[in-house]
mmCIF file of C-alpha atoms in Angstrom:
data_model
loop_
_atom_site.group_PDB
_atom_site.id
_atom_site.type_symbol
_atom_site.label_atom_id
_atom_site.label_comp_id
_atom_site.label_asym_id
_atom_site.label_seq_id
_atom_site.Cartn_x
_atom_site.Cartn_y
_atom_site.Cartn_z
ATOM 1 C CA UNK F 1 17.361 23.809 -14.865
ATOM 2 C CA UNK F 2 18.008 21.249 -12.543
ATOM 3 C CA UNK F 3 14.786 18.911 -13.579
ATOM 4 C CA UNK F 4 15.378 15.513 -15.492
ATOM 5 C CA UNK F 5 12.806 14.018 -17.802
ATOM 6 C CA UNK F 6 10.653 11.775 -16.625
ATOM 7 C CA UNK F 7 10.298 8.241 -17.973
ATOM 8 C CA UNK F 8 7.847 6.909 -20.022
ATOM 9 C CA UNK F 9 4.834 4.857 -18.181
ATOM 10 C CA UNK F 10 3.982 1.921 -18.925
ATOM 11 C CA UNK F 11 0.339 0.520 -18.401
ATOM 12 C CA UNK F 12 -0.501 -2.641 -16.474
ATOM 13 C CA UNK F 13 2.334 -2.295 -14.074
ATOM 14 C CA UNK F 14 2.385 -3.300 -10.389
ATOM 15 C CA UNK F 15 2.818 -0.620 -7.746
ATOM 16 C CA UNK F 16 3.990 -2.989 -5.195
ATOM 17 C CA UNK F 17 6.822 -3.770 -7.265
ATOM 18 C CA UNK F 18 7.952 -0.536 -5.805
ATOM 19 C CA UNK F 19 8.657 -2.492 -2.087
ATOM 20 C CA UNK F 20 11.028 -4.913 -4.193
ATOM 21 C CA UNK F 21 13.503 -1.911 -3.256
ATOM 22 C CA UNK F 22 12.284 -0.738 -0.346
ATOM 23 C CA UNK F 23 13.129 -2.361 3.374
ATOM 24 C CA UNK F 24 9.420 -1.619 4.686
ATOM 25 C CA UNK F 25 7.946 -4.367 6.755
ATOM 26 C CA UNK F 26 4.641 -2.994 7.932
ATOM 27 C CA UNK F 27 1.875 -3.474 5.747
ATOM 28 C CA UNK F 28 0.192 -0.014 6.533
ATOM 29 C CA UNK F 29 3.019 1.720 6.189
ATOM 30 C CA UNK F 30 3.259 0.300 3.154
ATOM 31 C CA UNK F 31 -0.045 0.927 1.687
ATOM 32 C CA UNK F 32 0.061 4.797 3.268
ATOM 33 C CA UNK F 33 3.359 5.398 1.496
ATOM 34 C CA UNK F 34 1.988 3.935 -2.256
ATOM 35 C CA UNK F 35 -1.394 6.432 -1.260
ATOM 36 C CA UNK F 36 0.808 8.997 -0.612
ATOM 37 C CA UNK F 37 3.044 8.489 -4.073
ATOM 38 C CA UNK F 38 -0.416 8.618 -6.246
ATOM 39 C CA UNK F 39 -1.979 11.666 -4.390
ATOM 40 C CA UNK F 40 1.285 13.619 -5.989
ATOM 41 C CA UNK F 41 0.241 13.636 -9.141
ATOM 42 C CA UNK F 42 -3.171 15.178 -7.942
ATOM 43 C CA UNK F 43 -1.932 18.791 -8.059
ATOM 44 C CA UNK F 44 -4.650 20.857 -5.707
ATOM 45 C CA UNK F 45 -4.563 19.425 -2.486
ATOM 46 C CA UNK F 46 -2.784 19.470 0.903
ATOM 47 C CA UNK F 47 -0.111 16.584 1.076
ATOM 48 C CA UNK F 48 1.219 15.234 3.760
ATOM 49 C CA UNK F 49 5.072 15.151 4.699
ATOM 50 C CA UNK F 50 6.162 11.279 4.913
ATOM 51 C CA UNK F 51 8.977 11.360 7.304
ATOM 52 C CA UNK F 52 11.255 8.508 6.982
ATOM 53 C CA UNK F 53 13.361 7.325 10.079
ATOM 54 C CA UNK F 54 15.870 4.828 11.142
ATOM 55 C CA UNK F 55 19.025 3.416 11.752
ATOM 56 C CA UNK F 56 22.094 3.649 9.852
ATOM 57 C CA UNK F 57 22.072 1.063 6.603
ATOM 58 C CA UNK F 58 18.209 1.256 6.773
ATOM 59 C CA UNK F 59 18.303 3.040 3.263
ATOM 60 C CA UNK F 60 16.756 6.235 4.440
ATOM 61 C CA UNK F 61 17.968 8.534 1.338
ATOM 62 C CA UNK F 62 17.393 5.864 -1.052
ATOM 63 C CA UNK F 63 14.141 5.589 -0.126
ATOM 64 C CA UNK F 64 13.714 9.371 -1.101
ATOM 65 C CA UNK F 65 15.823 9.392 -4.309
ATOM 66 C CA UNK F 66 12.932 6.534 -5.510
ATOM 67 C CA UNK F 67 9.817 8.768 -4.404
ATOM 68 C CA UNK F 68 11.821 12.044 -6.166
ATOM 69 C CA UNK F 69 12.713 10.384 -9.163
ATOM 70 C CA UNK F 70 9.154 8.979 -9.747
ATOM 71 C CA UNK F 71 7.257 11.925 -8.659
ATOM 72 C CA UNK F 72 9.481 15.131 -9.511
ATOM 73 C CA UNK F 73 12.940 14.030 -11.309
ATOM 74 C CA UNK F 74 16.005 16.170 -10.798
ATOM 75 C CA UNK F 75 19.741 16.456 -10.562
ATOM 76 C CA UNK F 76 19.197 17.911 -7.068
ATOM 77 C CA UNK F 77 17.308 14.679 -5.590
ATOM 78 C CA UNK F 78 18.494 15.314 -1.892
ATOM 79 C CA UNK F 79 17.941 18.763 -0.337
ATOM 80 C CA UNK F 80 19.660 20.229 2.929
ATOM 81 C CA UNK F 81 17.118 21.667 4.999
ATOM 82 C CA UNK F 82 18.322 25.743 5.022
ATOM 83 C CA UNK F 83 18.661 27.751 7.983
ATOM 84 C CA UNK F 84 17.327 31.125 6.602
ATOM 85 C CA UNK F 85 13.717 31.853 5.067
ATOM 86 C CA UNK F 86 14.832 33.358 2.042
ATOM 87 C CA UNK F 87 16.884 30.067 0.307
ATOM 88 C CA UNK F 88 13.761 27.420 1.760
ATOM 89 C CA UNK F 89 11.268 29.867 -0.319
ATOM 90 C CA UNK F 90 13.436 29.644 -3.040
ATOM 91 C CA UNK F 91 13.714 25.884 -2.782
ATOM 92 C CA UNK F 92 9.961 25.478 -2.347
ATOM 93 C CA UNK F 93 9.432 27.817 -5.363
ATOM 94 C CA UNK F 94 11.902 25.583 -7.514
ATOM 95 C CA UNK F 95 10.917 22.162 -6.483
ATOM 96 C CA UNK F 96 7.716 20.356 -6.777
ATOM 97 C CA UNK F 97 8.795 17.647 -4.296
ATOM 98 C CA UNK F 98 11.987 18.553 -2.247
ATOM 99 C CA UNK F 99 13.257 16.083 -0.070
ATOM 100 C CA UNK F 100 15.248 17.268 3.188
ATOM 101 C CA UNK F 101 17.758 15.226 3.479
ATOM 102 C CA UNK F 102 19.829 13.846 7.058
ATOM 103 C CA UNK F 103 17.536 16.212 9.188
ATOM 104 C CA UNK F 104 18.551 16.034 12.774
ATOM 105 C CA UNK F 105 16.422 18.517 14.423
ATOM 106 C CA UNK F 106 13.441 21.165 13.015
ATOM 107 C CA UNK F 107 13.561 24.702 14.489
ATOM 108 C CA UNK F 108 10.163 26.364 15.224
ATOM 109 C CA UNK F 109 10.126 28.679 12.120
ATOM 110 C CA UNK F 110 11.101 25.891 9.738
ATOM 111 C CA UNK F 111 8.315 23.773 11.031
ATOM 112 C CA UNK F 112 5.868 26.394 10.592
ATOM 113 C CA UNK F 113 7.437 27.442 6.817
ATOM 114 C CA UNK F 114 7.112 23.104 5.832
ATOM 115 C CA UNK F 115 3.451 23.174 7.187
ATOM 116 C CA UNK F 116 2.416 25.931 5.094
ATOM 117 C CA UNK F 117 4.292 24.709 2.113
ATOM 118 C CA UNK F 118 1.944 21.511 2.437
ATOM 119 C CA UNK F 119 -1.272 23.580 2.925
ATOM 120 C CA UNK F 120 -0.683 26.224 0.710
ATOM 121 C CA UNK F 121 -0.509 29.493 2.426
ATOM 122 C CA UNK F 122 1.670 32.560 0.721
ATOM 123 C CA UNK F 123 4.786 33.818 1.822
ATOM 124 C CA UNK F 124 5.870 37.577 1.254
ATOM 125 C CA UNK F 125 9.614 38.189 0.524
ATOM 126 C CA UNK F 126 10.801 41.660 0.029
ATOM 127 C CA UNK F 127 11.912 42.356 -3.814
ATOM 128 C CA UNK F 128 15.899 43.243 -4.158
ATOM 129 C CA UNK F 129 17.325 46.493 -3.811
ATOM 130 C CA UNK F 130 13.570 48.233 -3.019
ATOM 131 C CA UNK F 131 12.358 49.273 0.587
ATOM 132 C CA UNK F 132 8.945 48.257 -0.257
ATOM 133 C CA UNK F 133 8.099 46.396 -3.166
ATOM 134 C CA UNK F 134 7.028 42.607 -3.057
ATOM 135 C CA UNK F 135 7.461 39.102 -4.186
ATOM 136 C CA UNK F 136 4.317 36.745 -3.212
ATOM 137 C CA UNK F 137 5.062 33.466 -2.997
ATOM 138 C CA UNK F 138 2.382 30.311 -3.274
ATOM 139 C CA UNK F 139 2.820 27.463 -3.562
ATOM 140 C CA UNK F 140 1.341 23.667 -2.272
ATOM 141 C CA UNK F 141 4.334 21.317 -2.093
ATOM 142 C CA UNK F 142 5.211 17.230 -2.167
ATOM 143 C CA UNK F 143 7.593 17.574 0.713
ATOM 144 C CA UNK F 144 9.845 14.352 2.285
ATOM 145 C CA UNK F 145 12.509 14.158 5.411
ATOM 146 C CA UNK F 146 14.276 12.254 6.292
ATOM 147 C CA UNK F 147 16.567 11.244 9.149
ATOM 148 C CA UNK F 148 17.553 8.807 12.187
ATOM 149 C CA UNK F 149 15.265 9.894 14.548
ATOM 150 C CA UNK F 150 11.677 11.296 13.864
ATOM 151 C CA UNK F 151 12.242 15.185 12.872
ATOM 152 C CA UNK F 152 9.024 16.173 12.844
ATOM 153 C CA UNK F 153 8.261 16.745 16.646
ATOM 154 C CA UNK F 154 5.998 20.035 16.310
ATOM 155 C CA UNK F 155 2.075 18.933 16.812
ATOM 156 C CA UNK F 156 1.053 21.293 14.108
ATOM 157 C CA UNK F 157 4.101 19.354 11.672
ATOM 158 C CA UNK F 158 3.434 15.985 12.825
ATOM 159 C CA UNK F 159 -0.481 16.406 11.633
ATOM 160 C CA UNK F 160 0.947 16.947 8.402
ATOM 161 C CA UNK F 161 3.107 13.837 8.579
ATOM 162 C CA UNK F 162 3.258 10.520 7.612
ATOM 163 C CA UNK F 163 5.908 8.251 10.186
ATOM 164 C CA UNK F 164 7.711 5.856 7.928
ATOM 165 C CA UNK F 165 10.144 3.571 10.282
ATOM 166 C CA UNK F 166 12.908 1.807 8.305
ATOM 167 C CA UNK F 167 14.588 -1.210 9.608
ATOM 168 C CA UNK F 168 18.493 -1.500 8.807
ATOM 169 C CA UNK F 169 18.644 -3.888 5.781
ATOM 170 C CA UNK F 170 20.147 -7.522 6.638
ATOM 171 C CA UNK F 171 23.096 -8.603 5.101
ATOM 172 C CA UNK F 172 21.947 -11.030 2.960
ATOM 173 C CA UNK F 173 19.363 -8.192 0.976
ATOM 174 C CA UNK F 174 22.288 -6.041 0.434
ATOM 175 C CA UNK F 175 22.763 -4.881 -2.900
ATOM 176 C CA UNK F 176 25.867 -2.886 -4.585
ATOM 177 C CA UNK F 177 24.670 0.763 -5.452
ATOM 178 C CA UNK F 178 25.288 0.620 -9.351
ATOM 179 C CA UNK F 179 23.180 -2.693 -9.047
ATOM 180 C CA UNK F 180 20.026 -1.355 -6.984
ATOM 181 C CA UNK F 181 19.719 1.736 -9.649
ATOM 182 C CA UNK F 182 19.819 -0.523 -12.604
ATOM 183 C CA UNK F 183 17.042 -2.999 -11.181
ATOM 184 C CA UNK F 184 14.914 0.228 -10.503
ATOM 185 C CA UNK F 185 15.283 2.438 -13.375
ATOM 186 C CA UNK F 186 14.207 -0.760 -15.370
ATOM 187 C CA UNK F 187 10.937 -1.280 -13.186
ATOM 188 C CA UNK F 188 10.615 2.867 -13.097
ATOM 189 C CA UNK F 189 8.119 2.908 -16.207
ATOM 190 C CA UNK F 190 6.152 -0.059 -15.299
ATOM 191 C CA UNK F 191 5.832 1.783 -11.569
ATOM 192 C CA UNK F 192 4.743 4.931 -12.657
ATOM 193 C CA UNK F 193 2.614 3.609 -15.100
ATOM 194 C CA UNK F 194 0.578 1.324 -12.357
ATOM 195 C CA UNK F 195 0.329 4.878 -10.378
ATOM 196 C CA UNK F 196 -1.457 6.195 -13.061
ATOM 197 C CA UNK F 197 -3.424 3.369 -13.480
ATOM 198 C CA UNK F 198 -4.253 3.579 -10.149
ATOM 199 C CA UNK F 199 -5.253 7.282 -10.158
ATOM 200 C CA UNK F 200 -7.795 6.873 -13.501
ATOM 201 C CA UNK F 201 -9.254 4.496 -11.493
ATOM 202 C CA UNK F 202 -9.234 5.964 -7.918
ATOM 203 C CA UNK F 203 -10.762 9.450 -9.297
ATOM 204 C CA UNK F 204 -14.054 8.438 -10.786
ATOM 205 C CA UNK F 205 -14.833 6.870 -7.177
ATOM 206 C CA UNK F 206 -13.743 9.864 -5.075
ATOM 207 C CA UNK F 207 -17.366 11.499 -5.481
ATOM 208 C CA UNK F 208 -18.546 8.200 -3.646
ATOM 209 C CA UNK F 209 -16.195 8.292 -1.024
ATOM 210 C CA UNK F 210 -17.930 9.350 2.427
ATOM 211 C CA UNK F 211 -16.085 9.921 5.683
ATOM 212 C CA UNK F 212 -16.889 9.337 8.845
ATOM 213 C CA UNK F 213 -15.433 12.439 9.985
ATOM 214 C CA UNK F 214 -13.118 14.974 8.901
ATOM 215 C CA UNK F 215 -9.322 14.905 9.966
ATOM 216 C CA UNK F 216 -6.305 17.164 9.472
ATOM 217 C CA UNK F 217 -5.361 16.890 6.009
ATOM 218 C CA UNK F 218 -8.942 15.631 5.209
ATOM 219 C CA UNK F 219 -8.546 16.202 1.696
ATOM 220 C CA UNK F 220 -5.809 13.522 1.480
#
């Protein structure tokens, strides 16, 4: 219930049009963020978790309301990150790219439950009202956080991460709310279409593609 339809692409669009909103400086940030964006549409692989940090007025969240609303469009477009197992399975189950929202700190459990929702492993959660019965739960999630300081601080989490540092936006590239969303719900379908672009192009070459060696979240 709480998706949105998405818009309709557009082909022949420019994916860097995408930094026209976003306040990221580095160019390989840059270019591992727009990977990252196009490897969500590929449905049966590991993704990493890009963790976006920085200061107040850096534009954190609105970073992540752009990635959700190209990738997986919802009413619910920021997430709080829940403190028991049973409401983050459900999320995970609902969501095919939640984004935690304002994290501070990760406790050990929630690291380990946002590593396997990247790789792909099953939870078990007991059925209501039964002693023994079963729901299995599997799933292979788009997952995003987000918050001043690097959350992610687990060595098993921060293989699965991406490090995205935001610097707070100057005065002078301000922009009202109302006015940001209008300028990038109009470039929206040209984005997504130059994604998909992208990935008809990107897939017939992956068969040539050889690695050096093979890294955590190789597949990526």
């Amino acid at each position: 219930p709480h998706q949105q339809t998405q818009v309709v692409p557009i082909a022949g669009g420019n994916l860097e049009k995408l930094f026209d909103f976003l306040h990221i400086v580095d160019k390989d940030e840059r270019l591992l963020l727009s990977v990252y964006l196009v490897s969500c549409f590929i449905p049966d692989i590991p993704h990493p978790i890009p963790v976006i940090h920085g200061p107040m007025g850096s534009g954190k969240s609105s970073v992540h309301k752009m990635l959700r609303r190209l990738i997986d469009p919802s009413e619910l477009e920021l997430l709080a990150l829940p403190n028991d197992v049973g409401n983050l399975v459900m999320i995970l189950d609902h969501h095919w790219a939640p984004i935690f929202d304002n994290i501070d700190n990760i406790k050990p459990w929630q690291s380990d439950a946002l590593c396997r929702a990247v790789t792909g492993e099953g939870v078990s959660k007991r059925s209501l009202y039964t002693n023994d019965d079963a729901f299995i739960y599997s799933y292979r999630r788009c997952v995003g956080l987000n918050g001043i300081n690097p959350c992610a601080t687990r060595p098993d989490l921060l293989d699965r991460s991406i490090l995205i540092e935001l610097d707070r936006i100057p005065d002078d590239k301000q922009w009202t709310e109302a006015d940001l969303w209008e300028r990038f719900e109009e470039a929206r379908p040209g984005i997504l279409g130059s994604i998909f672009d992208v990935l008809s192009r990107a897939v017939p070459e992956y068969p040539n593609l050889v690695l050096q060696g093979l890294p955590r979240m190789a597949d990526f």
